[in-house]
Each structure stands twice: as C-alpha cells, then as structure tokens.
mmCIF file of C-alpha atoms and ligand atoms in Angstrom:
data_model
loop_
_atom_site.group_PDB
_atom_site.id
_atom_site.type_symbol
_atom_site.label_atom_id
_atom_site.label_comp_id
_atom_site.label_asym_id
_atom_site.label_seq_id
_atom_site.Cartn_x
_atom_site.Cartn_y
_atom_site.Cartn_z
ATOM 1 C CA MET A 1 106.866 74.413 98.615
ATOM 2 C CA ILE A 2 109.442 77.054 97.568
ATOM 3 C CA LYS A 3 113.066 76.985 98.875
ATOM 4 C CA VAL A 4 115.590 78.432 96.495
ATOM 5 C CA ASN A 5 119.198 79.069 97.340
ATOM 6 C CA VAL A 6 120.223 82.639 97.103
ATOM 7 C CA THR A 7 123.596 81.846 98.432
ATOM 8 C CA GLU A 8 124.501 78.596 100.138
ATOM 9 C CA ASP A 9 122.712 79.548 103.514
ATOM 10 C CA ILE A 10 120.224 82.094 102.288
ATOM 11 C CA TYR A 11 116.998 80.898 101.014
ATOM 12 C CA TYR A 12 114.079 82.645 99.079
ATOM 13 C CA ILE A 13 110.902 81.545 100.790
ATOM 14 C CA GLY A 14 108.472 84.066 99.182
ATOM 15 C CA VAL A 15 104.949 83.648 97.789
ATOM 16 C CA ASN A 16 103.084 84.540 94.582
ATOM 17 C CA ASP A 17 99.756 86.420 94.756
ATOM 18 C CA ARG A 18 97.675 85.715 91.627
ATOM 19 C CA LYS A 19 94.347 86.196 93.480
ATOM 20 C CA THR A 20 94.470 89.869 94.666
ATOM 21 C CA HIS A 21 92.865 92.315 92.037
ATOM 22 C CA LEU A 22 93.973 95.478 93.651
ATOM 23 C CA PHE A 23 97.242 96.194 95.529
ATOM 24 C CA GLU A 24 96.628 98.448 98.479
ATOM 25 C CA ASN A 25 92.899 98.024 97.379
ATOM 26 C CA HIS A 26 93.525 100.640 94.453
ATOM 27 C CA ILE A 27 96.267 99.700 91.995
ATOM 28 C CA PRO A 28 95.363 96.865 89.617
ATOM 29 C CA LEU A 29 97.526 93.599 89.483
ATOM 30 C CA PRO A 30 96.867 92.067 86.107
ATOM 31 C CA GLN A 31 99.905 89.889 86.438
ATOM 32 C CA GLY A 32 99.900 89.518 90.137
ATOM 33 C CA ILE A 33 102.733 90.333 92.725
ATOM 34 C CA SER A 34 105.230 88.231 94.827
ATOM 35 C CA TYR A 35 105.719 88.847 98.517
ATOM 36 C CA ASN A 36 109.440 87.989 99.071
ATOM 37 C CA SER A 37 110.816 86.713 102.085
ATOM 38 C CA TYR A 38 114.173 85.149 102.902
ATOM 39 C CA ILE A 39 115.818 82.983 105.563
ATOM 40 C CA ILE A 40 119.407 83.030 106.717
ATOM 41 C CA VAL A 41 120.299 79.664 108.228
ATOM 42 C CA ASP A 42 123.337 79.853 110.372
ATOM 43 C CA ASP A 43 124.145 79.136 114.219
ATOM 44 C CA LYS A 44 121.174 81.499 114.371
ATOM 45 C CA ILE A 45 118.236 81.562 112.072
ATOM 46 C CA ALA A 46 116.904 84.818 110.775
ATOM 47 C CA LEU A 47 113.771 85.382 108.949
ATOM 48 C CA MET A 48 113.862 88.665 106.653
ATOM 49 C CA ASP A 49 110.517 89.916 106.655
ATOM 50 C CA THR A 50 107.320 87.964 106.128
ATOM 51 C CA VAL A 51 104.345 87.851 103.658
ATOM 52 C CA GLU A 52 100.893 88.820 103.096
ATOM 53 C CA ARG A 53 98.560 87.096 105.665
ATOM 54 C CA SER A 54 96.522 85.092 103.378
ATOM 55 C CA PHE A 55 99.603 83.150 102.300
ATOM 56 C CA VAL A 56 100.724 82.322 105.774
ATOM 57 C CA ASP A 57 100.019 78.437 105.545
ATOM 58 C CA GLU A 58 102.281 78.211 102.410
ATOM 59 C CA TYR A 59 104.610 80.580 103.908
ATOM 60 C CA LEU A 60 105.187 78.302 106.986
ATOM 61 C CA ASP A 61 105.616 75.311 104.744
ATOM 62 C CA ASN A 62 108.268 77.191 103.075
ATOM 63 C CA ILE A 63 109.970 77.979 106.382
ATOM 64 C CA LYS A 64 109.709 74.408 107.585
ATOM 65 C CA ASN A 65 111.110 73.194 104.334
ATOM 66 C CA SER A 66 114.161 75.205 104.670
ATOM 67 C CA ILE A 67 114.917 74.599 108.429
ATOM 68 C CA GLY A 68 112.918 71.460 109.505
ATOM 69 C CA ASP A 69 112.502 71.539 113.208
ATOM 70 C CA ARG A 70 115.053 74.092 114.085
ATOM 71 C CA LYS A 71 113.735 77.391 115.691
ATOM 72 C CA VAL A 72 113.637 80.752 114.177
ATOM 73 C CA ASP A 73 115.841 83.138 116.277
ATOM 74 C CA TYR A 74 115.031 86.466 114.714
ATOM 75 C CA LEU A 75 112.550 88.065 112.607
ATOM 76 C CA VAL A 76 113.956 91.127 110.840
ATOM 77 C CA ILE A 77 111.289 93.652 110.033
ATOM 78 C CA ASN A 78 112.768 95.987 107.214
ATOM 79 C CA HIS A 79 109.460 97.312 106.478
ATOM 80 C CA MET A 80 106.170 97.192 108.598
ATOM 81 C CA GLU A 81 103.556 97.388 105.889
ATOM 82 C CA PRO A 82 101.118 94.605 106.138
ATOM 83 C CA ASP A 83 101.922 93.039 102.774
ATOM 84 C CA HIS A 84 105.241 92.018 104.541
ATOM 85 C CA THR A 85 104.100 91.626 108.164
ATOM 86 C CA GLY A 86 100.873 89.826 107.706
ATOM 87 C CA ALA A 87 102.284 86.537 108.896
ATOM 88 C CA ILE A 88 103.843 87.936 112.081
ATOM 89 C CA LYS A 89 101.095 86.726 114.645
ATOM 90 C CA THR A 90 101.398 83.215 113.210
ATOM 91 C CA ILE A 91 105.196 83.478 113.411
ATOM 92 C CA ILE A 92 105.095 84.552 116.926
ATOM 93 C CA LYS A 93 102.830 81.657 117.731
ATOM 94 C CA GLU A 94 105.009 79.143 116.140
ATOM 95 C CA TYR A 95 108.260 80.420 117.455
ATOM 96 C CA PRO A 96 107.328 82.111 120.720
ATOM 97 C CA ASP A 97 110.856 82.869 121.684
ATOM 98 C CA ILE A 98 111.538 84.798 118.441
ATOM 99 C CA ILE A 99 113.153 88.091 118.766
ATOM 100 C CA ILE A 100 111.865 90.773 116.573
ATOM 101 C CA VAL A 101 114.337 93.222 115.094
ATOM 102 C CA GLY A 102 113.685 96.653 114.121
ATOM 103 C CA ASN A 103 114.163 100.211 114.694
ATOM 104 C CA LYS A 104 112.525 102.844 116.863
ATOM 105 C CA LYS A 105 110.015 103.689 114.374
ATOM 106 C CA THR A 106 109.179 100.012 113.709
ATOM 107 C CA PHE A 107 107.932 99.084 117.122
ATOM 108 C CA PRO A 108 105.170 101.655 117.664
ATOM 109 C CA LEU A 109 103.722 100.368 114.248
ATOM 110 C CA LEU A 110 104.194 96.709 115.283
ATOM 111 C CA GLN A 111 102.355 97.562 118.459
ATOM 112 C CA ALA A 112 99.460 99.424 116.545
ATOM 113 C CA TYR A 113 99.054 96.495 114.122
ATOM 114 C CA TYR A 114 99.873 93.323 115.736
ATOM 115 C CA TYR A 115 102.083 92.807 118.886
ATOM 116 C CA THR A 116 102.668 94.256 122.265
ATOM 117 C CA GLY A 117 105.104 91.939 123.629
ATOM 118 C CA ASP A 118 108.777 92.853 124.502
ATOM 119 C CA ASN A 119 110.756 90.194 122.965
ATOM 120 C CA ILE A 120 112.216 92.875 120.645
ATOM 121 C CA LEU A 121 115.733 94.140 119.710
ATOM 122 C CA GLU A 122 115.969 97.792 118.654
ATOM 123 C CA VAL A 123 118.864 98.569 116.147
ATOM 124 C CA LYS A 124 120.472 101.832 115.340
ATOM 125 C CA GLU A 125 121.928 102.952 112.125
ATOM 126 C CA GLY A 126 124.947 100.770 111.326
ATOM 127 C CA ASP A 127 124.417 98.304 114.239
ATOM 128 C CA GLU A 128 125.225 94.750 113.371
ATOM 129 C CA LEU A 129 123.679 91.378 114.374
ATOM 130 C CA CYS A 130 125.978 88.313 114.189
ATOM 131 C CA LEU A 131 124.185 85.125 113.365
ATOM 132 C CA GLY A 132 127.529 82.821 113.078
ATOM 133 C CA LYS A 133 129.166 83.147 109.874
ATOM 134 C CA HIS A 134 126.780 85.810 108.580
ATOM 135 C CA THR A 135 126.482 89.408 110.021
ATOM 136 C CA LEU A 136 123.766 91.741 109.263
ATOM 137 C CA GLN A 137 124.287 95.389 109.315
ATOM 138 C CA PHE A 138 121.345 97.805 109.375
ATOM 139 C CA HIS A 139 120.792 100.992 107.489
ATOM 140 C CA PHE A 140 117.726 103.090 107.664
ATOM 141 C CA THR A 141 116.182 104.482 104.504
ATOM 142 C CA PRO A 142 113.177 106.366 105.836
ATOM 143 C CA MET A 143 110.209 106.982 103.406
ATOM 144 C CA VAL A 144 111.288 104.274 101.025
ATOM 145 C CA HIS A 145 108.510 103.646 101.579
ATOM 146 C CA TRP A 146 107.365 104.129 105.121
ATOM 147 C CA PRO A 147 109.110 106.102 108.143
ATOM 148 C CA GLU A 148 110.537 102.938 109.595
ATOM 149 C CA SER A 149 111.908 101.478 106.330
ATOM 150 C CA MET A 150 115.384 100.130 106.692
ATOM 151 C CA VAL A 151 117.690 97.639 104.773
ATOM 152 C CA SER A 152 119.793 94.900 105.974
ATOM 153 C CA TYR A 153 123.017 94.243 104.414
ATOM 154 C CA GLU A 154 124.606 90.737 104.917
ATOM 155 C CA LYS A 155 128.486 91.361 105.080
ATOM 156 C CA THR A 156 129.757 87.877 104.259
ATOM 157 C CA THR A 157 127.689 87.528 100.912
ATOM 158 C CA GLY A 158 127.079 91.191 100.049
ATOM 159 C CA ALA A 159 123.245 90.515 99.945
ATOM 160 C CA LEU A 160 121.237 93.540 100.427
ATOM 161 C CA PHE A 161 117.567 92.924 101.802
ATOM 162 C CA SER A 162 116.357 96.147 100.382
ATOM 163 C CA ALA A 163 112.646 96.230 101.519
ATOM 164 C CA ASP A 164 110.394 97.898 99.060
ATOM 165 C CA ALA A 165 113.387 99.537 97.118
ATOM 166 C CA PHE A 166 114.074 98.000 93.838
ATOM 167 C CA GLY A 167 110.735 95.967 93.836
ATOM 168 C CA SER A 168 108.383 95.293 91.178
ATOM 169 C CA PHE A 169 104.692 94.239 90.424
ATOM 170 C CA GLY A 170 104.323 90.895 88.729
ATOM 171 C CA THR A 171 104.630 87.373 89.996
ATOM 172 C CA LEU A 172 107.855 85.311 89.909
ATOM 173 C CA ASP A 173 106.850 82.719 87.274
ATOM 174 C CA GLY A 174 109.498 80.153 87.933
ATOM 175 C CA GLY A 175 112.385 82.575 87.437
ATOM 176 C CA ILE A 176 113.472 84.202 90.766
ATOM 177 C CA PHE A 177 116.642 85.781 89.684
ATOM 178 C CA ASP A 178 117.295 88.506 87.079
ATOM 179 C CA ASP A 179 119.479 86.052 84.893
ATOM 180 C CA GLU A 180 116.639 83.490 84.747
ATOM 181 C CA ILE A 181 114.169 86.039 83.291
ATOM 182 C CA ASN A 182 113.333 88.032 80.279
ATOM 183 C CA LEU A 183 113.197 91.371 81.938
ATOM 184 C CA ASP A 184 111.108 93.167 79.388
ATOM 185 C CA PHE A 185 107.950 92.345 81.242
ATOM 186 C CA TYR A 186 109.435 93.640 84.628
ATOM 187 C CA GLU A 187 110.690 96.929 83.065
ATOM 188 C CA ASP A 188 107.291 98.396 82.986
ATOM 189 C CA GLU A 189 105.932 96.820 86.082
ATOM 190 C CA MET A 190 109.056 98.028 88.090
ATOM 191 C CA LEU A 191 108.385 101.479 86.919
ATOM 192 C CA ARG A 192 104.624 101.296 87.778
ATOM 193 C CA TYR A 193 105.645 100.066 91.262
ATOM 194 C CA TYR A 194 108.286 102.746 91.703
ATOM 195 C CA SER A 195 106.114 105.482 90.532
ATOM 196 C CA ASN A 196 103.035 104.599 92.319
ATOM 197 C CA ILE A 197 104.462 103.335 95.686
ATOM 198 C CA VAL A 198 107.675 105.063 96.146
ATOM 199 C CA GLY A 199 107.638 108.023 93.569
ATOM 200 C CA LYS A 200 106.292 110.429 96.137
ATOM 201 C CA TYR A 201 109.624 109.985 97.810
ATOM 202 C CA CYS A 202 112.219 110.649 95.222
ATOM 203 C CA GLY A 203 114.270 112.655 97.619
ATOM 204 C CA PRO A 204 114.513 110.033 100.406
ATOM 205 C CA THR A 205 115.248 107.538 97.498
ATOM 206 C CA GLN A 206 118.097 109.790 96.269
ATOM 207 C CA LYS A 207 119.359 109.766 99.877
ATOM 208 C CA ALA A 208 119.070 106.091 100.084
ATOM 209 C CA LEU A 209 120.944 105.373 96.887
ATOM 210 C CA LYS A 210 123.735 107.538 98.257
ATOM 211 C CA LYS A 211 123.996 105.824 101.427
ATOM 212 C CA LEU A 212 123.909 102.386 99.926
ATOM 213 C CA SER A 213 126.613 103.279 97.222
ATOM 214 C CA GLY A 214 129.211 102.711 100.042
ATOM 215 C CA LEU A 215 128.316 99.157 100.358
ATOM 216 C CA ASP A 216 129.822 96.312 98.320
ATOM 217 C CA ILE A 217 126.547 95.040 97.225
ATOM 218 C CA LYS A 218 126.515 91.744 95.276
ATOM 219 C CA ILE A 219 122.990 90.775 95.545
ATOM 220 C CA ILE A 220 119.697 92.778 95.902
ATOM 221 C CA ALA A 221 116.840 90.915 97.588
ATOM 222 C CA PRO A 222 113.781 93.166 97.494
ATOM 223 C CA LEU A 223 110.277 92.380 99.053
ATOM 224 C CA HIS A 224 108.716 92.336 95.479
ATOM 225 C CA GLY A 225 109.789 90.939 92.179
ATOM 226 C CA PRO A 226 113.023 89.545 90.856
ATOM 227 C CA VAL A 227 116.109 88.918 93.025
ATOM 228 C CA TRP A 228 119.123 90.826 91.397
ATOM 229 C CA ARG A 229 122.411 88.929 91.374
ATOM 230 C CA SER A 230 123.906 89.386 87.825
ATOM 231 C CA ASP A 231 123.039 92.970 86.604
ATOM 232 C CA LEU A 232 122.739 95.058 89.599
ATOM 233 C CA ASP A 233 123.408 98.167 87.369
ATOM 234 C CA TYR A 234 120.151 97.463 85.461
ATOM 235 C CA VAL A 235 117.954 98.130 88.628
ATOM 236 C CA ILE A 236 120.193 100.690 90.325
ATOM 237 C CA SER A 237 120.588 102.847 87.233
ATOM 238 C CA ARG A 238 116.830 102.873 86.765
ATOM 239 C CA TYR A 239 116.311 104.187 90.284
ATOM 240 C CA GLU A 240 118.859 106.732 89.966
ATOM 241 C CA LYS A 241 116.962 108.021 86.786
ATOM 242 C CA TRP A 242 113.534 107.609 88.078
ATOM 243 C CA SER A 243 114.328 109.354 91.333
ATOM 244 C CA LYS A 244 115.877 112.292 89.655
ATOM 245 C CA TYR A 245 113.008 112.796 87.287
ATOM 246 C CA GLU A 246 115.226 112.177 84.214
ATOM 247 C CA LEU A 247 112.647 111.960 81.641
ATOM 248 C CA ASP A 248 112.557 111.095 77.989
ATOM 249 C CA LYS A 249 111.395 112.912 74.959
ATOM 250 C CA GLY A 250 107.707 112.268 74.526
ATOM 251 C CA VAL A 251 104.276 113.465 75.534
ATOM 252 C CA LEU A 252 101.647 111.820 77.741
ATOM 253 C CA ILE A 253 98.148 112.976 76.821
ATOM 254 C CA VAL A 254 95.340 112.268 79.172
ATOM 255 C CA TYR A 255 91.744 113.296 78.778
ATOM 256 C CA GLY A 256 88.442 113.154 80.414
ATOM 257 C CA SER A 257 85.492 113.244 77.874
ATOM 258 C CA MET A 258 81.882 112.575 78.114
ATOM 259 C CA TYR A 259 80.630 113.031 74.401
ATOM 260 C CA GLY A 260 83.861 113.001 72.667
ATOM 261 C CA ASN A 261 84.648 116.602 72.090
ATOM 262 C CA THR A 262 87.580 116.673 74.490
ATOM 263 C CA GLU A 263 88.769 113.400 73.089
ATOM 264 C CA LYS A 264 88.793 115.028 69.751
ATOM 265 C CA ILE A 265 91.145 117.713 70.973
ATOM 266 C CA ALA A 266 93.589 115.097 72.520
ATOM 267 C CA GLU A 267 93.423 113.431 68.943
ATOM 268 C CA ALA A 268 94.343 116.674 67.188
ATOM 269 C CA ILE A 269 97.138 117.458 69.506
ATOM 270 C CA ALA A 270 98.453 113.878 69.360
ATOM 271 C CA ARG A 271 98.485 114.112 65.383
ATOM 272 C CA ARG A 272 100.232 117.492 65.285
ATOM 273 C CA LEU A 273 102.792 116.247 67.764
ATOM 274 C CA SER A 274 103.599 113.241 65.530
ATOM 275 C CA GLU A 275 103.682 115.535 62.365
ATOM 276 C CA ARG A 276 106.378 117.582 64.307
ATOM 277 C CA GLY A 277 108.536 114.521 64.817
ATOM 278 C CA ILE A 278 107.476 113.374 68.403
ATOM 279 C CA LYS A 279 107.864 109.619 68.371
ATOM 280 C CA ASN A 280 106.799 108.790 72.038
ATOM 281 C CA ILE A 281 103.264 109.702 72.345
ATOM 282 C CA ARG A 282 100.770 108.026 74.531
ATOM 283 C CA VAL A 283 97.117 108.979 74.762
ATOM 284 C CA TYR A 284 94.895 107.752 77.577
ATOM 285 C CA ASP A 285 91.226 108.032 78.383
ATOM 286 C CA ALA A 286 91.273 108.869 82.216
ATOM 287 C CA SER A 287 87.778 107.141 82.438
ATOM 288 C CA LYS A 288 89.005 103.803 81.226
ATOM 289 C CA THR A 289 92.809 103.458 82.293
ATOM 290 C CA ASN A 290 93.733 103.033 85.891
ATOM 291 C CA PRO A 291 95.627 106.121 87.217
ATOM 292 C CA SER A 292 98.624 103.815 88.138
ATOM 293 C CA TYR A 293 99.423 103.404 84.366
ATOM 294 C CA ILE A 294 99.142 107.070 83.737
ATOM 295 C CA ILE A 295 101.327 107.935 86.666
ATOM 296 C CA ARG A 296 103.867 105.247 85.419
ATOM 297 C CA ASP A 297 103.989 107.050 82.281
ATOM 298 C CA LEU A 298 104.653 110.400 83.967
ATOM 299 C CA TRP A 299 107.994 109.087 84.898
ATOM 300 C CA LYS A 300 108.707 108.434 81.265
ATOM 301 C CA TYR A 301 107.937 111.448 79.330
ATOM 302 C CA LYS A 302 108.713 115.214 79.793
ATOM 303 C CA GLY A 303 105.612 116.522 78.065
ATOM 304 C CA ILE A 304 102.102 116.182 79.629
ATOM 305 C CA MET A 305 98.920 117.508 77.925
ATOM 306 C CA ILE A 306 95.652 117.196 80.328
ATOM 307 C CA GLY A 307 92.282 117.745 79.004
ATOM 308 C CA SER A 308 88.897 117.929 80.949
ATOM 309 C CA VAL A 309 85.408 118.374 79.986
ATOM 310 C CA ALA A 310 83.376 120.584 82.364
ATOM 311 C CA TYR A 311 81.328 118.706 84.952
ATOM 312 C CA ASN A 312 78.909 120.633 87.100
ATOM 313 C CA ASN A 313 81.346 123.590 86.764
ATOM 314 C CA GLU A 314 84.231 121.222 88.131
ATOM 315 C CA LEU A 315 86.820 118.966 86.656
ATOM 316 C CA PHE A 316 85.381 115.595 85.232
ATOM 317 C CA PRO A 317 85.642 113.185 88.018
ATOM 318 C CA PRO A 318 88.340 110.842 86.762
ATOM 319 C CA ILE A 319 90.692 113.893 85.814
ATOM 320 C CA LYS A 320 89.829 115.427 89.286
ATOM 321 C CA THR A 321 90.991 112.014 90.900
ATOM 322 C CA LEU A 322 93.972 111.817 88.600
ATOM 323 C CA THR A 323 95.215 115.463 89.112
ATOM 324 C CA SER A 324 94.736 115.235 92.945
ATOM 325 C CA LYS A 325 96.902 112.133 92.970
ATOM 326 C CA ILE A 326 99.607 113.913 90.959
ATOM 327 C CA GLU A 327 99.399 116.976 93.056
ATOM 328 C CA GLY A 328 99.717 114.734 96.321
ATOM 329 C CA MET A 329 102.822 112.995 94.886
ATOM 330 C CA GLY A 330 104.550 116.372 94.229
ATOM 331 C CA VAL A 331 105.588 115.123 90.767
ATOM 332 C CA LYS A 332 108.205 117.499 89.241
ATOM 333 C CA ASN A 333 109.811 118.510 86.065
ATOM 334 C CA HIS A 334 107.321 118.402 83.387
ATOM 335 C CA LEU A 335 106.174 120.642 80.525
ATOM 336 C CA LEU A 336 102.360 120.946 80.527
ATOM 337 C CA GLY A 337 99.637 121.786 78.181
ATOM 338 C CA ILE A 338 95.907 122.022 79.032
ATOM 339 C CA PHE A 339 92.738 121.873 77.244
ATOM 340 C CA GLY A 340 88.988 121.009 77.401
ATOM 341 C CA SER A 341 85.580 121.509 76.434
ATOM 342 C CA PHE A 342 82.204 122.633 77.904
ATOM 343 C CA SER A 343 78.481 122.868 76.937
ATOM 344 C CA TRP A 344 76.985 125.917 78.905
ATOM 345 C CA ASN A 345 79.553 126.818 81.521
ATOM 346 C CA GLY A 346 83.126 126.041 82.144
ATOM 347 C CA GLY A 347 84.917 124.373 84.926
ATOM 348 C CA GLY A 348 87.346 121.794 83.274
ATOM 349 C CA VAL A 349 90.050 124.285 82.209
ATOM 350 C CA LYS A 350 89.416 126.746 84.943
ATOM 351 C CA ASN A 351 90.446 123.893 87.423
ATOM 352 C CA LEU A 352 93.067 122.642 85.435
ATOM 353 C CA LYS A 353 94.785 126.087 85.664
ATOM 354 C CA LYS A 354 94.550 125.830 89.318
ATOM 355 C CA PHE A 355 96.173 122.367 89.059
ATOM 356 C CA ALA A 356 99.092 124.093 86.848
ATOM 357 C CA GLU A 357 99.577 126.603 89.557
ATOM 358 C CA ASN A 358 99.852 124.134 92.331
ATOM 359 C CA ILE A 359 102.100 121.687 90.668
ATOM 360 C CA LYS A 360 104.405 124.444 89.072
ATOM 361 C CA TRP A 361 105.086 122.693 85.807
ATOM 362 C CA GLU A 362 106.020 124.943 82.836
ATOM 363 C CA LEU A 363 102.932 125.783 80.848
ATOM 364 C CA VAL A 364 103.950 125.601 77.144
ATOM 365 C CA TYR A 365 100.933 127.677 75.825
ATOM 366 C CA ASP A 366 97.814 129.352 77.080
ATOM 367 C CA PRO A 367 95.126 126.891 77.802
ATOM 368 C CA VAL A 368 92.508 126.103 75.277
ATOM 369 C CA GLU A 369 88.975 125.600 75.782
ATOM 370 C CA GLU A 370 86.187 125.109 73.231
ATOM 371 C CA LYS A 371 82.477 125.277 73.501
ATOM 372 C CA GLY A 372 81.104 122.070 71.981
ATOM 373 C CA SER A 373 83.160 120.568 69.243
ATOM 374 C CA LEU A 374 86.551 121.668 68.118
ATOM 375 C CA LYS A 375 86.317 124.160 65.174
ATOM 376 C CA GLY A 376 87.886 127.156 63.535
ATOM 377 C CA ASP A 377 90.136 129.350 65.586
ATOM 378 C CA LYS A 378 90.298 126.798 68.680
ATOM 379 C CA GLN A 379 91.577 124.280 66.190
ATOM 380 C CA PHE A 380 94.405 126.418 65.199
ATOM 381 C CA LEU A 381 95.072 127.269 68.912
ATOM 382 C CA VAL A 382 95.183 123.675 69.794
ATOM 383 C CA GLU A 383 97.721 122.933 67.069
ATOM 384 C CA GLU A 384 99.732 125.898 68.218
ATOM 385 C CA MET A 385 99.723 124.430 71.691
ATOM 386 C CA ALA A 386 100.984 121.148 70.268
ATOM 387 C CA ASN A 387 103.779 122.888 68.074
ATOM 388 C CA SER A 388 104.794 124.891 71.233
ATOM 389 C CA MET A 389 105.259 121.434 73.069
ATOM 390 C CA ALA A 390 107.175 119.911 70.124
ATOM 391 C CA ASP A 391 109.438 123.112 69.835
ATOM 392 C CA LYS A 392 110.239 122.918 73.509
ATOM 393 C CA LEU A 393 110.978 119.110 73.319
ATOM 394 C CA HIS A 394 113.206 119.533 70.394
ATOM 395 C CA GLU A 395 115.042 122.355 72.052
ATOM 396 C CA LEU A 396 115.553 120.101 75.144
ATOM 397 C CA TYR A 397 116.466 116.956 73.316
ATOM 398 C CA PRO A 398 118.236 117.992 70.051
ATOM 399 C CA GLU A 399 119.840 114.513 69.609
ATOM 400 C CA ASP A 400 116.725 112.383 69.988
HETATM 401 FE FE1 FEO B 501 105.410 96.219 99.728
HETATM 402 FE FE2 FEO B 501 105.428 99.396 101.193
HETATM 403 O O1 FEO B 501 105.138 97.453 100.971
#
C-alpha cells in the first residue's frame, strides 16, 4: 500500500502500471507509467483525481491506508481522461455522498463516460474551495491536454496539482520525488510524453505557463511521473523550451525502405552531415521504430530529413502514418530535406512534397529521388542536400 507524505497532510496515493503495453493503445510503455493521485486530509478530505480502472482495488487500499474509516468529501477532477477517472464509479459507490468538483467542460464528459448524478460542484476560473487549513484555487488550462483540463493550486503549501502538465512516462520505482531520483531516465520519457500527448497544444501550453507564473508554486504534483519539490526550474524550463519549439542543432533522419535503397540514401546523408561537423544525428527506420520516439526527437532537433520508397504510387505505409501524425500535430519550426527511391513509378517523393507544402517547413534543397540504387549524379545531389542542411544549421547555431 502506498502512502507517501507530499506535505504533512497531503499524501501521494498513486499506482504503477507495468502491465500495459501501449498507452492510449498506440504508444509503447517499455518502462511503464504511473497514474498519480493525491489526497488532502483536513477538516474535509479531498481526492485529487483518481487512477486507471484496472488498479482500483490497489487504489482503494491506498485511500483507506491514508484516511482509515473517514469519508472522502470531494473528488477534484483536474482532467477527465480515463487514465485518471477510471476509478470514479468505484469511488462513488464507496463514498456515495462525495461531491465531484470540476468545471463546466468537465461534467458533460463525466456524464458521457460514467455518471449522471447531480452531486457536483462547478467551479469557475480562480474559485476557491476551503478544506480547513488548506484551500484549493482552480485555474483552467484548456487543451493541456483536453478542453476541460484545469489545475488546482493549494494556497497553504504551494502545491500545484498540475494534471497532465509536467508529466512523464515511466513508473516511479521507489523514488517519488525529483530529489530521490536520477532524472536522466525521465528526461527522454518526459519529452516523449510531452511531444506525443501535449505537443499538438504548444500554444495552450504557453498560455498555461504564463498563467501559472503568477503563482508561488513550491511543489508540482502531476498525474504521471515524478513529483517536483526541489528543482522546479528543471521541469518548467523544459516545458518553456519545448512549447516554444526551441530546437537544438542536429538532424533527425527517418526513412521507409523495402529493399535498402532508400536506407542507403539516408546513410549517405548521415555520413555527409557528420563530415560537415553535425554531431547530433539520429537515423530511424520508420518500419521498426515506433512513431512516438521519432516524434520525441522532432522536439530535439532543428533538421529533419525524411525519405520514402514508392509503394503503389504512394508513400511507404509507415512513412504515410508518420507524416500524417506530424501534420495532424501541426509541428512547427523545422528545416526539411526529402528523398526517396522507386522501381517503375514514383509516389514516395511526390507525396513527401505534398507533406512539405502542408507542414510549411523550410526545404533546404530540391528533393532527390533515385530509380533503384543510389549512383552517380543522384549521389552528388544527395550529398549536396546534406551540405545545404549543414550550412543552414551552422549559420543558425554558430556557437555549437
Ligand atoms: Fe494522463 Fe490526458 O491523460
């Protein structure tokens, strides 16, 4: 049973999920994920969000371990997504008088998913709920990550219950707080979480950060990953950077290849970039690497090179999936190079050009497409494309 003091009267009562393979049924969880929940024990008792439904027994044990036979007075729903509301039906059954706290966008979703009762308290921006010594203040952060998303700021302790914001993939393996953990592991998993879950909403994230900058925050308690109490700047500065698309000098190369010809172009580009002094180069085969890792690296590097073999006059399917995801997310601020190969008819590069028009990234060089294996003049053009990418990056990042 987990009961960890966040402050004297606030407990962490979350659970770890090492069983689920795919988050939202499409994003791999090789290192699992935590569903964080908190309980504030005061004259009144408030639960801050719940957990995914498969963990409801363990979760109830955690609650009872914290408050014994006392009743829970409020359930604050900062975020309605089912990984945080899956235990609601059980909680309502266990505590039938519980009042559910949310905003006007929370309750239609709540009704659609679980509950049609009227034991609810609708809060507006800046409203406060006094529990005794503790007072929660509510601030709306729409689209970080759903329309109803909000955060709750506890005024006495400075604890911010931040919903998905500042969350991370990865279970909490003993350490719950930032100062108990080597954060190297979470660095990449936080970015994979941000880019894939919240990354479409960089604008709303910027607005949320601006709004929250007026609060005296001492603890950040998100719904996934570590609780931040020592180095808040570590996580806030990363959110600032990521939500502004502040990218590093480097190139992400991703290709779809059937018989190795498009792959060889990718290798030639990577080698030339390296010869030209680019130190951060990652090459991914889109058929093997899940898009969530490629999308994570989109938030790292300024340069992107995408290659596709033609497949039935179309993009190769894994590249089609990837480019469609990137377009849907409206990712901004990259330099782009495109390349590919074909056997009897094109389709890869032709459709990558459409992608380039839609995404509106700067093309560093004319697209290069080879029939069969890379040779002669096309090898020269591919290397020129890599040179052009390197030139632009050196110009943009003269110090790196
Ligand atoms: Fe962890 Fe948007 O849910």
